[in-house]
Amino acid sequence: MKPEPPSVAHGPAGETAEYVFVTPELAVSWLALNIDNNRNVRKGRINGYVRDIQSDRWVVTGETIKFDAAGRLIDGQNRCQAIVAAGKGAWVLVVRGISEEALVVLDSGAARSTGDMLIITGLAERVDAKDVGAIARLHTAYQAGDVKHAASHIGGSYSLTKSELAEAVLTIPDIEFAARHARGMYRYLRLPVSALGVAFLEFSKLDVDDAAEFFNRIRDGIQNGPGDPFLTLSRRVTNDLQAGGARRILPGQALFYLFRTWNAFREHEALVKLQVGSNQAGFTPIPVPK
């Protein structure tokens, strides 16, 4: 049985659109046609695409690889780079014959955020979507060992593709409840909601009753004088915030504060200081919750 011929759609000004299975060899040839002033490659995005392709999570989203009327690649270099790096082909939608007038408005629309994606796919309610996404990213990074010390943060080359984010949300138990709980706790302790959510998830796995007491004491402001872990935590966060932008509380720093306080609370230990360390002396590792 002969394969069906490719179906090509034609636009009003001679543009064409078709689905193409792009092999690494084809991607290399397309990259050779890249326009000189195309945007810089985004390594974090490419790495995410590579993971999706190699793990068979790549899906056709309708986003296109575009060529102008002269045959130059004007959009899609990150996807091409990823196919080459993955050493494995992928299906993409290809549009050819884009006019110079169209280049002016290319990518001018508002991109959907990961929160938008979670809402559209039904993985999170609108009120929770942003927080669910942030908790999923930090939780995944922490579990992967990418948040090691008090100065760790997620960003830069570390990011989740939308497919990976969706998988994380589906596999982390009670993540929506954790997001609502963390958002509520933020009123009493101004740490990143992502860190509050991850702490809630990790503490609840160890002891649900102690987790409830831990956060209740923060909410109710129950502090028993010098050496009380909750007093030390409250003072440290307050001091950091009063110091302004120079002391922005990063997710890793927040996890260090919460995990160190939790361990002191569980072990009935006096806690006088929460020291994050420095570039010169090294930053304090984030303890494992006990």
Coordinates of C-alpha atoms in Angstrom, one line a residue:
M1 CA 0.0 0.0 0.0
K2 CA 1.5 3.3 -1.1
P3 CA 1.8 6.0 1.5
E4 CA -0.5 9.0 1.0
P5 CA 1.2 12.0 -0.7
P6 CA 1.9 14.9 1.6
S7 CA -1.0 17.2 2.1
V8 CA 0.1 20.8 1.5
A9 CA -2.1 23.8 2.4
H10 CA -1.8 27.0 0.4
G11 CA -2.1 30.5 1.7
P12 CA -3.5 33.6 -0.1
A13 CA 0.0 34.9 -1.0
G14 CA 1.6 31.7 -2.0
E15 CA 2.5 30.4 1.5
T16 CA 2.4 26.7 2.1
A17 CA 2.0 24.6 5.3
E18 CA 2.6 20.9 5.8
Y19 CA 3.6 18.5 8.5
V20 CA 7.1 17.2 8.1
F21 CA 9.1 14.5 9.9
V22 CA 12.4 16.3 10.5
T23 CA 15.4 14.1 10.8
P24 CA 18.7 15.4 12.3
E25 CA 20.2 15.5 8.8
L26 CA 17.3 17.6 7.5
A27 CA 17.5 19.9 10.6
V28 CA 21.2 20.5 9.9
S29 CA 20.4 21.5 6.4
W30 CA 17.7 23.9 7.6
L31 CA 20.0 25.5 10.2
A32 CA 22.4 26.3 7.3
L33 CA 19.6 28.5 6.0
N34 CA 19.2 30.4 9.2
I35 CA 18.9 34.2 8.8
D36 CA 21.8 36.2 10.2
N37 CA 19.7 38.3 12.6
N38 CA 17.6 35.5 14.1
R39 CA 17.2 35.4 17.8
N40 CA 19.9 33.9 20.0
V41 CA 19.5 30.2 20.7
R42 CA 17.9 29.4 24.1
K43 CA 19.9 26.6 25.7
G44 CA 17.4 25.9 28.4
R45 CA 14.6 25.5 25.8
I46 CA 16.7 23.4 23.6
N47 CA 17.6 21.1 26.5
G48 CA 13.9 20.7 27.3
Y49 CA 13.1 19.9 23.7
V50 CA 15.9 17.3 23.6
R51 CA 14.5 15.6 26.7
D52 CA 11.0 15.6 25.2
I53 CA 12.2 14.1 21.9
Q54 CA 14.4 11.4 23.5
S55 CA 11.7 10.4 25.9
D56 CA 8.9 10.3 23.3
R57 CA 7.1 13.2 25.0
W58 CA 7.3 15.4 21.9
V59 CA 3.9 16.5 20.7
V60 CA 2.8 18.5 17.7
T61 CA 1.4 21.7 19.2
G62 CA 0.7 23.7 16.0
E63 CA 3.8 25.8 16.6
T64 CA 5.6 26.2 13.3
I65 CA 9.0 26.2 11.8
K66 CA 9.0 29.1 9.3
F67 CA 10.8 30.0 6.1
D68 CA 10.6 33.3 4.3
A69 CA 9.9 33.8 0.6
A70 CA 13.7 33.5 -0.1
G71 CA 13.9 30.1 1.7
R72 CA 15.6 31.3 4.8
L73 CA 14.9 29.9 8.2
I74 CA 13.2 32.7 10.2
D75 CA 11.7 30.8 13.1
G76 CA 12.4 27.4 14.6
Q77 CA 16.1 27.3 15.1
N78 CA 15.7 26.0 18.7
R79 CA 13.6 23.1 17.6
C80 CA 16.1 22.3 14.8
Q81 CA 19.0 22.5 17.2
A82 CA 17.1 20.1 19.6
I83 CA 16.5 17.5 16.9
V84 CA 20.2 17.5 16.0
A85 CA 21.2 17.3 19.6
A86 CA 18.7 14.5 20.3
G87 CA 19.9 12.5 17.3
K88 CA 16.2 11.6 16.7
G89 CA 13.6 13.0 14.3
A90 CA 10.3 14.7 15.2
W91 CA 7.2 15.8 13.5
V92 CA 6.7 19.6 13.1
L93 CA 4.5 21.9 11.2
V94 CA 6.4 23.8 8.5
V95 CA 5.3 27.0 6.9
R96 CA 7.1 28.4 3.9
G97 CA 6.9 31.6 1.9
I98 CA 6.4 34.1 4.8
S99 CA 6.5 37.6 3.5
E100 CA 8.7 40.5 4.7
E101 CA 5.5 42.2 6.0
A102 CA 4.8 39.3 8.2
L103 CA 8.2 39.4 9.8
V104 CA 7.3 42.7 11.4
V105 CA 4.5 41.1 13.5
L106 CA 6.1 37.7 14.0
D107 CA 5.9 36.6 17.6
S108 CA 4.1 39.8 18.7
G109 CA 1.3 37.9 20.3
A110 CA 1.3 37.1 24.0
A111 CA 2.8 33.6 24.7
R112 CA 0.9 31.3 26.9
S113 CA 2.5 30.8 30.3
T114 CA 2.9 27.5 32.0
G115 CA 0.0 28.6 34.3
D116 CA -2.1 29.1 31.2
M117 CA -1.2 25.6 30.1
L118 CA -2.2 24.1 33.4
I119 CA -5.6 25.9 33.3
I120 CA -6.3 24.9 29.7
T121 CA -5.5 21.2 30.2
G122 CA -7.5 21.1 33.5
L123 CA -4.5 20.2 35.6
A124 CA -5.0 23.2 37.9
E125 CA -7.7 25.7 38.8
R126 CA -7.2 29.3 37.6
V127 CA -6.6 30.5 41.1
D128 CA -4.0 27.9 41.8
A129 CA -2.2 27.5 38.4
K130 CA 0.7 29.8 38.9
D131 CA 1.5 28.4 42.4
V132 CA 1.0 24.8 41.2
G133 CA 3.5 25.4 38.4
A134 CA 6.1 27.0 40.7
I135 CA 5.8 24.2 43.3
A136 CA 6.1 21.5 40.6
R137 CA 9.3 23.1 39.3
L138 CA 10.9 23.5 42.6
H139 CA 9.8 20.1 43.8
T140 CA 11.2 18.5 40.7
A141 CA 14.5 20.4 41.0
Y142 CA 14.8 19.5 44.7
Q143 CA 14.1 15.8 44.1
A144 CA 16.7 15.8 41.3
G145 CA 19.3 17.2 43.6
D146 CA 19.6 20.5 41.8
V147 CA 18.7 22.6 44.9
K148 CA 21.6 21.7 47.2
H149 CA 22.4 24.7 49.4
A150 CA 21.0 28.0 50.8
A151 CA 22.0 30.0 47.7
S152 CA 20.5 27.6 45.2
H153 CA 17.8 28.8 42.8
I154 CA 16.0 27.4 39.8
G155 CA 16.3 29.2 36.5
G156 CA 18.8 29.8 33.7
S157 CA 19.5 26.4 32.1
Y158 CA 17.2 24.5 34.4
S159 CA 13.6 24.5 33.3
L160 CA 10.8 22.1 32.6
T161 CA 9.1 21.7 29.3
K162 CA 5.3 21.9 29.3
S163 CA 5.2 18.1 28.9
E164 CA 7.5 17.6 31.9
L165 CA 5.6 20.1 34.0
A166 CA 2.3 18.4 33.2
E167 CA 3.8 15.0 34.2
A168 CA 5.2 16.5 37.4
V169 CA 1.8 18.0 38.4
L170 CA 0.1 14.6 37.7
T171 CA 2.6 12.6 39.8
I172 CA 3.0 14.9 42.8
P173 CA 0.3 13.9 45.3
D174 CA -1.8 16.7 46.8
I175 CA 0.0 19.4 44.8
E176 CA -3.1 21.6 44.4
F177 CA -3.9 21.4 48.1
A178 CA -0.2 22.2 48.9
A179 CA -0.6 25.3 46.6
R180 CA -3.6 26.6 48.4
H181 CA -2.0 25.9 51.8
A182 CA 1.2 27.6 50.8
R183 CA -0.7 30.7 49.5
G184 CA -2.5 31.0 52.8
M185 CA 0.8 30.6 54.8
Y186 CA 2.4 33.4 52.7
R187 CA 0.3 35.9 54.7
Y188 CA 2.1 34.8 57.9
L189 CA 5.6 34.0 56.5
R190 CA 6.8 35.9 53.4
L191 CA 8.8 33.1 51.8
P192 CA 8.3 32.0 48.2
V193 CA 5.1 30.1 47.8
S194 CA 7.0 27.5 45.9
A195 CA 9.2 26.7 49.0
L196 CA 6.3 26.8 51.3
G197 CA 4.5 24.3 49.1
V198 CA 7.5 21.9 48.8
A199 CA 8.0 22.1 52.6
F200 CA 4.4 21.2 53.2
L201 CA 4.7 18.2 50.8
E202 CA 7.9 17.0 52.3
F203 CA 6.9 17.4 56.0
S204 CA 3.5 15.8 55.4
K205 CA 5.2 12.7 54.0
L206 CA 7.1 12.4 57.3
D207 CA 4.4 13.2 59.8
V208 CA 1.0 14.7 59.0
D209 CA 0.3 15.8 62.6
D210 CA 3.7 17.4 63.1
A211 CA 3.4 19.2 59.7
A212 CA 0.0 20.6 60.8
E213 CA 1.5 21.8 64.1
F214 CA 4.5 23.3 62.4
F215 CA 2.5 25.5 60.1
N216 CA -0.1 26.2 62.8
R217 CA 2.6 27.6 65.0
I218 CA 3.8 29.9 62.2
R219 CA 0.2 31.0 61.5
D220 CA -0.6 31.6 65.2
G221 CA 2.8 33.2 66.0
I222 CA 3.5 30.8 68.8
Q223 CA 7.0 31.5 70.0
N224 CA 8.7 30.6 73.3
G225 CA 11.5 33.1 73.6
P226 CA 15.2 32.9 72.6
G227 CA 16.2 29.6 71.0
D228 CA 12.7 28.9 69.9
P229 CA 13.0 27.7 66.2
F230 CA 9.9 29.6 65.1
L231 CA 11.1 32.9 66.7
T232 CA 14.5 32.5 65.0
L233 CA 12.8 31.7 61.6
S234 CA 10.4 34.7 61.9
R235 CA 13.2 37.1 62.8
R236 CA 15.5 35.9 60.0
V237 CA 12.8 36.3 57.4
T238 CA 11.9 39.7 58.7
N239 CA 15.5 40.9 58.7
D240 CA 16.0 39.6 55.1
L241 CA 12.9 41.4 53.8
Q242 CA 13.8 44.6 55.6
A243 CA 17.3 44.5 53.9
G244 CA 15.5 44.9 50.6
G245 CA 16.5 43.7 47.1
A246 CA 20.1 42.9 48.2
R247 CA 18.7 40.1 50.4
R248 CA 16.0 38.7 48.1
I249 CA 14.9 35.3 49.5
L250 CA 15.6 32.6 46.9
P251 CA 13.8 29.3 46.8
G252 CA 16.9 27.4 48.0
Q253 CA 17.4 29.9 50.9
A254 CA 13.7 29.5 51.8
L255 CA 13.9 25.7 51.8
F256 CA 17.0 25.9 54.0
Y257 CA 15.2 28.1 56.5
L258 CA 12.1 25.8 56.6
F259 CA 13.9 22.5 56.6
R260 CA 16.4 23.6 59.3
T261 CA 13.6 25.0 61.5
W262 CA 11.5 21.8 61.0
N263 CA 14.4 19.6 62.1
A264 CA 15.0 21.7 65.2
F265 CA 11.3 21.6 66.0
R266 CA 11.1 17.8 65.6
E267 CA 14.3 17.3 67.6
H268 CA 13.4 19.8 70.4
E269 CA 16.6 21.6 69.6
A270 CA 17.3 25.2 70.5
L271 CA 17.9 27.2 67.3
V272 CA 19.6 30.6 67.7
K273 CA 20.8 31.4 64.1
L274 CA 19.9 30.5 60.5
Q275 CA 23.2 31.1 58.7
V276 CA 23.2 30.7 54.9
G277 CA 27.0 31.1 54.5
S278 CA 28.8 33.2 51.8
N279 CA 30.6 33.0 48.5
Q280 CA 33.9 33.0 50.3
A281 CA 33.1 30.5 53.0
G282 CA 30.6 28.4 51.0
F283 CA 26.9 28.2 51.4
T284 CA 25.2 26.0 54.0
P285 CA 23.7 22.8 52.6
I286 CA 20.0 22.3 52.8
P287 CA 19.4 19.6 55.4
V288 CA 17.2 16.6 54.8
P289 CA 13.9 16.9 56.7
K290 CA 13.8 14.3 59.5

